[in-house]
Tab-separated table of C-alpha atoms in Angstrom:
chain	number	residue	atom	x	y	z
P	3	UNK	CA	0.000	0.000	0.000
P	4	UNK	CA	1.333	3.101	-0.923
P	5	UNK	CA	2.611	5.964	1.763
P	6	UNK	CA	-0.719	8.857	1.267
P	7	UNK	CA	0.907	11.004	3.940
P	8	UNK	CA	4.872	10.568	2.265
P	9	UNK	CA	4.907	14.181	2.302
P	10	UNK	CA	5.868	14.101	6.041
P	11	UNK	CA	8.818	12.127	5.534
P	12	UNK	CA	12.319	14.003	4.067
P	13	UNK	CA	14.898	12.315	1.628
P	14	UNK	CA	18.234	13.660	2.257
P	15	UNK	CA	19.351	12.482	-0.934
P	16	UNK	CA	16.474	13.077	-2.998
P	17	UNK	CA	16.315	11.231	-6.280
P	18	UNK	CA	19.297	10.164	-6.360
P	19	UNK	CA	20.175	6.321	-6.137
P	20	UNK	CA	23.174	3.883	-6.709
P	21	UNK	CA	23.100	2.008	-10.050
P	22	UNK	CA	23.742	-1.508	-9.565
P	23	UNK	CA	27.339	-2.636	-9.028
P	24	UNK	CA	27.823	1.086	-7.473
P	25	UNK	CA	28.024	2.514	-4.008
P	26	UNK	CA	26.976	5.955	-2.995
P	27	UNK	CA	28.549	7.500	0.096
P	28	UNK	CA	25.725	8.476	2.755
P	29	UNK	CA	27.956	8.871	5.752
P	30	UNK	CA	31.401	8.713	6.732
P	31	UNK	CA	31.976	4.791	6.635
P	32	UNK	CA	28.768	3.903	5.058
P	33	UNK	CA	28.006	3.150	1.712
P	34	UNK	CA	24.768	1.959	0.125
P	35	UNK	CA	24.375	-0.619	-2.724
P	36	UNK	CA	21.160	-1.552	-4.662
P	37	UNK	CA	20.665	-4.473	-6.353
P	38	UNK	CA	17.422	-5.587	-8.734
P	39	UNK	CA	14.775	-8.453	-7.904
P	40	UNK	CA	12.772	-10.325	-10.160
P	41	UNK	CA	9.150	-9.292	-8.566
P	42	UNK	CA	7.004	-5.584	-8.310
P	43	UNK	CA	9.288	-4.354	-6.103
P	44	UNK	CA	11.901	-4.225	-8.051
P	45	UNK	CA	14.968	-3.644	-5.373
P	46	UNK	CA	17.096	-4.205	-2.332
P	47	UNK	CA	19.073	-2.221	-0.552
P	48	UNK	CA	22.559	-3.225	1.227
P	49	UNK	CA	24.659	-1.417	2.832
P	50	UNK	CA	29.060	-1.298	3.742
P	51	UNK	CA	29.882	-0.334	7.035
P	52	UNK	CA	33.594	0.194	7.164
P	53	UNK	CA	35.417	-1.672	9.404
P	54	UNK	CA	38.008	-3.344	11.826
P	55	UNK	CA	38.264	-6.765	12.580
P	56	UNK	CA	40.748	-8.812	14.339
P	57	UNK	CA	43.178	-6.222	13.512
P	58	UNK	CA	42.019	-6.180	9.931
P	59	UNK	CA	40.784	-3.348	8.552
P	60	UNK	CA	37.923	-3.580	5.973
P	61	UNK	CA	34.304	-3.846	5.154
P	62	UNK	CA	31.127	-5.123	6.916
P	63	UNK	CA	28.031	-6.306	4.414
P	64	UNK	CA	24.591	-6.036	5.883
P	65	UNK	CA	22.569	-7.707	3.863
P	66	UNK	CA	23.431	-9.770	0.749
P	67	UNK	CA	20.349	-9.881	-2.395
P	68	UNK	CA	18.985	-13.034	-3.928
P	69	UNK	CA	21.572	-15.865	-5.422
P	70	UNK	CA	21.507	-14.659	-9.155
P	71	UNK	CA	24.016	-14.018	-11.730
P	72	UNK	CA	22.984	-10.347	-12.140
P	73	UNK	CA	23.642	-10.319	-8.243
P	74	UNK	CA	27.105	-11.582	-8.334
P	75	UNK	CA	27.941	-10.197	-11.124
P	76	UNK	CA	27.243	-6.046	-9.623
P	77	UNK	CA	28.738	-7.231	-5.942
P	78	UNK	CA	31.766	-8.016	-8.249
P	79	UNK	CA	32.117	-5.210	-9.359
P	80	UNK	CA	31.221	-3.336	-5.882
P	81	UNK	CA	34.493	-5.483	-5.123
P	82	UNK	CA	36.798	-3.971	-7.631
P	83	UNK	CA	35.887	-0.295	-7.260
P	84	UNK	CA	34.267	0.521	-3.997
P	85	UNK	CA	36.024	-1.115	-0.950
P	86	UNK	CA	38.864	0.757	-1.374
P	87	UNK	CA	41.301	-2.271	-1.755
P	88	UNK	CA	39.777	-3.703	1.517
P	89	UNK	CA	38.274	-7.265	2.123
P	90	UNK	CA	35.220	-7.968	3.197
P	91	UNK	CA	35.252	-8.788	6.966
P	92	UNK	CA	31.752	-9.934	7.942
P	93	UNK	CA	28.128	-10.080	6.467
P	94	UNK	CA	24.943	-9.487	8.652
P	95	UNK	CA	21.492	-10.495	7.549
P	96	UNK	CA	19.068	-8.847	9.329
P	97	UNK	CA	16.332	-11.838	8.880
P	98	UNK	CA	15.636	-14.732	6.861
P	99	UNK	CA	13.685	-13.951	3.543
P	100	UNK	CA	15.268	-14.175	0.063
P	101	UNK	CA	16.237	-11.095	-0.833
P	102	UNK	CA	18.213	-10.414	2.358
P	103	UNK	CA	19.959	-13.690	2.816
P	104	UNK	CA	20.202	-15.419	-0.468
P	105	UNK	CA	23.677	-14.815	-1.400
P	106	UNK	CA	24.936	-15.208	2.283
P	107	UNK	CA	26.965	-18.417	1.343
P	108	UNK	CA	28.571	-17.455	-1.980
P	109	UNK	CA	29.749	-14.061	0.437
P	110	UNK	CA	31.153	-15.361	3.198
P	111	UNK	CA	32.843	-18.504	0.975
P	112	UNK	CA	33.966	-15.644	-1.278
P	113	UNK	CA	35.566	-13.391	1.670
P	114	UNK	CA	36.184	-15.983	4.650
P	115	UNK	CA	34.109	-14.804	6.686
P	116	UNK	CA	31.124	-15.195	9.099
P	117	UNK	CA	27.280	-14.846	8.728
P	118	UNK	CA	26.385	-12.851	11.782
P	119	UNK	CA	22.236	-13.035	12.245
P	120	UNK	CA	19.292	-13.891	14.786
P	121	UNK	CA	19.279	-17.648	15.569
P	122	UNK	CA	15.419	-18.120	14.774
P	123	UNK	CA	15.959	-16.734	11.210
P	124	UNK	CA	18.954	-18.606	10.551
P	125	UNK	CA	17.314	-21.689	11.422
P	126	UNK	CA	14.488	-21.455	9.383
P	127	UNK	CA	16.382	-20.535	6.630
P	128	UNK	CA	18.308	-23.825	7.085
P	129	UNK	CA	15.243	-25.665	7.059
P	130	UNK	CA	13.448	-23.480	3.838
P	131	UNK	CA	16.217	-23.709	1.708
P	132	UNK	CA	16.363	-27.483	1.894
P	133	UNK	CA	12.401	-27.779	1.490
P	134	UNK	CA	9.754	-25.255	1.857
P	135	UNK	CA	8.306	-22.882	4.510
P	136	UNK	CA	5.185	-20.564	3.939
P	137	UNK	CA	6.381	-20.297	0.363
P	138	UNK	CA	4.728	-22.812	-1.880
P	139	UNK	CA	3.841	-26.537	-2.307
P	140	UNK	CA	1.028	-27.995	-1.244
P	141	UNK	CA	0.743	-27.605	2.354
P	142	UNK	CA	0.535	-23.595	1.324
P	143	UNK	CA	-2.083	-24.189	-1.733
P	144	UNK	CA	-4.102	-26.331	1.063
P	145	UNK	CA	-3.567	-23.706	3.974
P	146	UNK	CA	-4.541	-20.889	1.353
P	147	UNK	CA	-7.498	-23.098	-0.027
P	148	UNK	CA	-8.797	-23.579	3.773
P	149	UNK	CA	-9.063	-19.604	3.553
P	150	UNK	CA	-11.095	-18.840	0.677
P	151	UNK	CA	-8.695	-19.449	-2.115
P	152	UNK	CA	-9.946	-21.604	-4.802
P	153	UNK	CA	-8.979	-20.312	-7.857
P	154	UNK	CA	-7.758	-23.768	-9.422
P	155	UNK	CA	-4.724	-21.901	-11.774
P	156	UNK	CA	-3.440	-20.350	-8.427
P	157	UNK	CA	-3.560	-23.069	-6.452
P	158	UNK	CA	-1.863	-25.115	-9.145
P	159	UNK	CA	1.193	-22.479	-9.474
P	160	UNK	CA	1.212	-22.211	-5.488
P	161	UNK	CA	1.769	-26.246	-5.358
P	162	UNK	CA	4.612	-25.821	-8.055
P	163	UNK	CA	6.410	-23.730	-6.031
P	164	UNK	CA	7.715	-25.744	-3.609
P	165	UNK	CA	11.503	-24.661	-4.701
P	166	UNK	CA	10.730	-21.194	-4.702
P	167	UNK	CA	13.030	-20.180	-1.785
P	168	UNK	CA	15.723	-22.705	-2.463
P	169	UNK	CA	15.908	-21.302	-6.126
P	170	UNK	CA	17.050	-17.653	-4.448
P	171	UNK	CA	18.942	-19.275	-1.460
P	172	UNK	CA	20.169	-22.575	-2.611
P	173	UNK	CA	22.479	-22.888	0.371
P	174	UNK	CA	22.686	-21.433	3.787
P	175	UNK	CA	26.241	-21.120	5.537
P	176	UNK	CA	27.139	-24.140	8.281
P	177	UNK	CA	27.950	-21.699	10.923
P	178	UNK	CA	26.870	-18.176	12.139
P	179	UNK	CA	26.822	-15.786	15.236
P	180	UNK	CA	24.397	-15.055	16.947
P	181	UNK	CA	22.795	-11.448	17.219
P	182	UNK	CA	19.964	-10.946	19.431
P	183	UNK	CA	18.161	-7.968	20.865
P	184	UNK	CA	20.183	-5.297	22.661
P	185	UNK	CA	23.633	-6.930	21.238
P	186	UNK	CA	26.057	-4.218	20.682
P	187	UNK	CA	28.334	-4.879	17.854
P	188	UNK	CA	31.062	-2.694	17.362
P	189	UNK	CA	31.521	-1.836	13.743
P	190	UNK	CA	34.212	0.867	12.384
P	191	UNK	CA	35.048	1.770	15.996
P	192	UNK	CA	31.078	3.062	16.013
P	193	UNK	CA	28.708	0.835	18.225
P	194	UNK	CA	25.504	-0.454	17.011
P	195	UNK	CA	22.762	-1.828	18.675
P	196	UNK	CA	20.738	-4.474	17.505
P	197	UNK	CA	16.279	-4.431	18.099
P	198	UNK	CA	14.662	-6.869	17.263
P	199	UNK	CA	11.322	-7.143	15.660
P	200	UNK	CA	8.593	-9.119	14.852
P	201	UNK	CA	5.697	-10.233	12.582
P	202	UNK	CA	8.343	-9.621	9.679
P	203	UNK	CA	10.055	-12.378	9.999
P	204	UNK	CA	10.339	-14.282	12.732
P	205	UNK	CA	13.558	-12.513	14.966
P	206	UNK	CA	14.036	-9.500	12.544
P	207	UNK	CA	17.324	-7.708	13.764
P	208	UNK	CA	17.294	-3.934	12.967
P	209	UNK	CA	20.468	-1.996	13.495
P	210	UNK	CA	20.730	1.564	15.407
P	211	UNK	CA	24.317	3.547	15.572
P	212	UNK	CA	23.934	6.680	17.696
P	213	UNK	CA	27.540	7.506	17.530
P	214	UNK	CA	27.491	8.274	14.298
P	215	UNK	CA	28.919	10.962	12.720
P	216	UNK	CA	26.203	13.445	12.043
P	217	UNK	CA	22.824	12.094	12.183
P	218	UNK	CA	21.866	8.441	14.410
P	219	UNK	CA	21.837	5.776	11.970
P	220	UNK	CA	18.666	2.735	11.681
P	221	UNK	CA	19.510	0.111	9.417
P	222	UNK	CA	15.721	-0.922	9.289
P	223	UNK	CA	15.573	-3.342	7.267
P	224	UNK	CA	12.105	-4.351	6.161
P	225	UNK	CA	10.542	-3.253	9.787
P	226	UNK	CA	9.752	0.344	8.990
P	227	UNK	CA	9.978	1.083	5.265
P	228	UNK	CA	8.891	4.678	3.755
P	229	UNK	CA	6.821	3.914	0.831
P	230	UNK	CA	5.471	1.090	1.343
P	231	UNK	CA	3.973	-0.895	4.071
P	232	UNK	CA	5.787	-3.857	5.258
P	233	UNK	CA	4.426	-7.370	4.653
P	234	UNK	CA	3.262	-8.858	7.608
P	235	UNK	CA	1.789	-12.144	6.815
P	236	UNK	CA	0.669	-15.857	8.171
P	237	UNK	CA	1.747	-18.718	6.547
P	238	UNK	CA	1.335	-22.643	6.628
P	239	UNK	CA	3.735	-23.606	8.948
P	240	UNK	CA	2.016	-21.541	11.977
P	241	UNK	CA	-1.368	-21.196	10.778
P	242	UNK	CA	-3.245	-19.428	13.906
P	243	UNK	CA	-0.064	-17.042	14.262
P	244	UNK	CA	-0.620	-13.224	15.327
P	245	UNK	CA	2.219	-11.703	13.663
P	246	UNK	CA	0.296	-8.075	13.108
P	247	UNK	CA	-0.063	-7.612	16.604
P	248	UNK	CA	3.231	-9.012	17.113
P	249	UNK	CA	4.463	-6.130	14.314
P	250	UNK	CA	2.819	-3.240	15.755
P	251	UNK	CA	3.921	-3.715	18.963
P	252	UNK	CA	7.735	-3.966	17.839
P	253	UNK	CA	7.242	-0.702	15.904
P	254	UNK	CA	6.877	0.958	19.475
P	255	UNK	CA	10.834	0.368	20.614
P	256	UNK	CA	11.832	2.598	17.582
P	257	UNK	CA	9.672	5.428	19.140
P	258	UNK	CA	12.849	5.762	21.570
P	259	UNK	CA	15.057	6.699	18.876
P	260	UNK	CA	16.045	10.140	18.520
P	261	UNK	CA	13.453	11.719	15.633
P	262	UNK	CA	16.518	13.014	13.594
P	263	UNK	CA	17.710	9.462	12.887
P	264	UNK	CA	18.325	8.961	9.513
P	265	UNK	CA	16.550	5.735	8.418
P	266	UNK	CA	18.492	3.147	5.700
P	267	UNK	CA	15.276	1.099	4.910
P	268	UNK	CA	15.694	-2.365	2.753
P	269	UNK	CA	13.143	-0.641	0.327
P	270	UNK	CA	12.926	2.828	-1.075
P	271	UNK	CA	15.352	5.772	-0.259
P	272	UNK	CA	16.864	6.822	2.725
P	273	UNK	CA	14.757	9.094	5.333
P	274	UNK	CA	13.872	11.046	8.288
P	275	UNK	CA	10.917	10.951	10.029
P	276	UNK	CA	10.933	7.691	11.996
P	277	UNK	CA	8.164	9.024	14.218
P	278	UNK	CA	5.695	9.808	11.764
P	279	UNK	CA	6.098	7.400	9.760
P	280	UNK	CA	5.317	4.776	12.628
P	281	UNK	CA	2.501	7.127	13.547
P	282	UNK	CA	1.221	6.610	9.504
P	283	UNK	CA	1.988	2.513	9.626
P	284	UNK	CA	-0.174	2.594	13.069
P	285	UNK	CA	-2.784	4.542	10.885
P	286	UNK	CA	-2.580	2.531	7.713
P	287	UNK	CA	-3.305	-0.720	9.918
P	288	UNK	CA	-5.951	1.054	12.211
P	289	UNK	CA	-7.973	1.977	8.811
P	290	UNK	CA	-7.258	-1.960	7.451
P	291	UNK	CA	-8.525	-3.519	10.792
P	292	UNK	CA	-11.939	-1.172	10.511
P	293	UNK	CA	-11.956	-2.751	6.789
P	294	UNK	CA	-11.924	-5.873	7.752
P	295	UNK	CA	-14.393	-5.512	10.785
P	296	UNK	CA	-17.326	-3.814	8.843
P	297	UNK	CA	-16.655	-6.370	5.475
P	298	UNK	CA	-17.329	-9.462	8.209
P	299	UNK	CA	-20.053	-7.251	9.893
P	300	UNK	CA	-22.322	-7.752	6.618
P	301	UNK	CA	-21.571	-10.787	5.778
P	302	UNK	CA	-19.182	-13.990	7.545
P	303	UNK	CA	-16.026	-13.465	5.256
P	304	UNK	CA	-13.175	-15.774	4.656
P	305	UNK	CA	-9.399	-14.242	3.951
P	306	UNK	CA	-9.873	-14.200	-0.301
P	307	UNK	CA	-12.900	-12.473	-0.441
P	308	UNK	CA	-11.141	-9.879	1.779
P	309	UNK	CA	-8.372	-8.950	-1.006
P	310	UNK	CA	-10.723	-6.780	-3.235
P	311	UNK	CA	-10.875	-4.718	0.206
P	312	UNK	CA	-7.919	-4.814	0.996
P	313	UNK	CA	-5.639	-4.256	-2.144
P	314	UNK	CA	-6.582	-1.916	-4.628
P	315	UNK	CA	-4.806	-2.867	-7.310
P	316	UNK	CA	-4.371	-6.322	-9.611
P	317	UNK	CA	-2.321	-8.475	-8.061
P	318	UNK	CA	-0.210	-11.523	-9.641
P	319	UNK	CA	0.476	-14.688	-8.095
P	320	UNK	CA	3.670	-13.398	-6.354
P	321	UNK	CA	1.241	-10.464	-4.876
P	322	UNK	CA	-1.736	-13.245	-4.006
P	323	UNK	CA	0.332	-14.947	-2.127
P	324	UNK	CA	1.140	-12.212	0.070
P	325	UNK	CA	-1.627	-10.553	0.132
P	326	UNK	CA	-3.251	-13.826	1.344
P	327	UNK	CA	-0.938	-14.181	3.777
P	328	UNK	CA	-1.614	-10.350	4.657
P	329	UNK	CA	-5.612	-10.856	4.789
P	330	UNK	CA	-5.000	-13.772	7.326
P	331	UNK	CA	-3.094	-11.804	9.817
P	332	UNK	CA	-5.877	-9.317	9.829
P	333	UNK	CA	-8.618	-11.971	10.337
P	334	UNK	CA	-6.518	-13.642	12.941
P	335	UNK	CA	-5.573	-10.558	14.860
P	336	UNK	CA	-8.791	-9.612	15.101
P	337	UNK	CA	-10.152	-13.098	16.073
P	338	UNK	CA	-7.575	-13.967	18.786
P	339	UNK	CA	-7.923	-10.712	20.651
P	340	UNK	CA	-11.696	-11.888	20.682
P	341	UNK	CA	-13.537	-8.838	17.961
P	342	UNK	CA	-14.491	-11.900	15.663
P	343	UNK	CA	-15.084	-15.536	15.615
P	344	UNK	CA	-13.811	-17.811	13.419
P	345	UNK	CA	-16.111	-21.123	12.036
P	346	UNK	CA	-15.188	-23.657	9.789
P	347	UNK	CA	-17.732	-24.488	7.265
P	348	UNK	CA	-19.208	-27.757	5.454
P	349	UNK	CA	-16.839	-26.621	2.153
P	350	UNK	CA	-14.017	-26.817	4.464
P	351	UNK	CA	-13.663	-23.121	4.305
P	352	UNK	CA	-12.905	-20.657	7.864
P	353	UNK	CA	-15.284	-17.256	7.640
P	354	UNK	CA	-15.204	-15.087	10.326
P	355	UNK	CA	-18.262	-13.190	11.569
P	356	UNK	CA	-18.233	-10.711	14.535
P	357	UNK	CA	-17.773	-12.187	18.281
């Protein structure tokens, strides 16, 4: 959904952004990278912290973009003209998902170097990339069927996806450190602090340098991003999960942050305007809960026939998916803190009604 109230927010940089296999300095130390994905949104951002290691000096990678040719191909040539002659000393994923994590292995093989992430996210993505989780294959057609979903073409390319997150992370690395919330990691001789969040993913780690010079620093990742609100969606492996309420109440510990913080989201441009734009998320899921509430008022509604409320605009199968997944957290929020009931009917199908 896009950002109505965007005015509120500033970008330092304006329209300016890195081509791929280029690095644009944003700070002293800290350089941003963008590289493409196959899907609407069309980008990722990833950032170099410069660093100190062991008594090494060079870079720190947080986050790494899907496993792709194109991929390797730009962080090549990141290599050659952007690090300054420097190695690469450590990569950081803040959580699980494709994007963020999919070229993890081929990085740290390529440099020598650790994977630093939560242990929940680096877990499942052990698991996903050697099978599926909440991505595809049958158990997701079934769990999205059981909610309204019965398109047959849909369900069909849902059920042949069971390799979709193996495709963009084929291999995770063996070993890892831990980061958990309120670590401090000291990066560059700067410290940064590590919050975690949730409903994301399932132990999101965001990044906050106060020290910095100039401006505090938020690596956000894909908690608080400034166009666009983040996905927060069920899926089949935890089918009555919560993870809206579990998001909006993670979006209160950035509220302590100072308001001039500069915010490097995984999507869309650098900004300030941290507070309001929590304030606007808080709104945007406020005016989706109502949504929901009055389209099960008139009539018991499962999660599908909630999308044409919900989402505006066409949506492909990459979109359906997520939007399903979207659609479910709503109904489930609002069912498990008791404003609707849930009832499974004869066609096998669960429509909620109000409580």
């Amino acid at each position: 959904m896009a950002n109505a109230r965007e005015s509120e927010l500033h970008y330092p940089l304006g329209e300016t952004l890195p081509q791929p296999g280029e690095a644009l300095d944003l700070a002293p130390g800290v350089r941003w990278v963008r590289m493409g994905l196959p899907f609407a949104l069309d980008h990722i951002n990833l950032w170099l912290l410069r660093d100190r290691v062991d008594g090494r000096d060079g870079w720190t990678i947080v986050d790494c973009g899907i496993a792709s040719d194109d991929t390797r191909a730009n962080w090549e040539k990141v290599f050659a003209e952007r690090l300054d002659g420097l190695p690469v000393l450590r990569v950081i994923a803040t959580h699980f998902h494709p994007d963020h994590l999919g070229l993890a292995h081929w990085l740290t093989e390529r440099w020598g170097c650790r994977l630093w992430m939560s242990a929940t996210d680096f877990n499942l993505a052990r698991l996903a990339s050697s099978s599926t989780v909440g991505m595809g294959g049958a158990s997701a057609a079934a769990f999205f069927g059981s909610h309204g979903l019965t398109d047959p073409e849909s369900l069909d390319k849902i059920r042949a996806r069971a390799d979709y997150y193996p495709k963009m992370v084929p291999v995770v690395p063996s070993s890892f450190r831990r980061l958990m919330d309120g670590t401090e990691v000291e990066i560059g001789g700067r410290v940064w602090q590590c919050i975690a969040g949730y409903g994301h993913a399932p132990e999101h780690i965001s990044l906050f340098c106060g020290d910095a010079q100039g401006a505090p620093l938020l690596i956000s990742g894909d908690m608080v991003l400034p166009r666009i609100s983040t996905n927060v969606s069920v899926v089949d492996v935890e089918p009555e999960a919560d993870p809206l309420t579990l998001y909006l109440n993670s979006l209160a510990r950035y509220l302590a942050l100072p308001a001039d913080t500069l915010v490097l989201p995984s999507h869309g441009k650098p900004f300030t305007g941290l507070h309001q734009r929590i304030d606007q998320l808080r709104e945007h899921h406020d005016e989706r809960l109502a949504e929901v509430v009055t389209a099960c008022a008139a009539a018991p509604t499962h999660a599908a026939g909630l999308l044409s409320v919900l989402f505006k605009r066409k949506l492909d199968l990459h979109q359906t998916t997520f939007a399903m997944g979207e659609a479910i957290a709503h109904l489930n929020a609002l069912w498990l803190q008791g404003d609707l009931r849930r009832e499974l009917g004869a066609d096998g199908v669960y429509r909620f009604s109000p409580a």
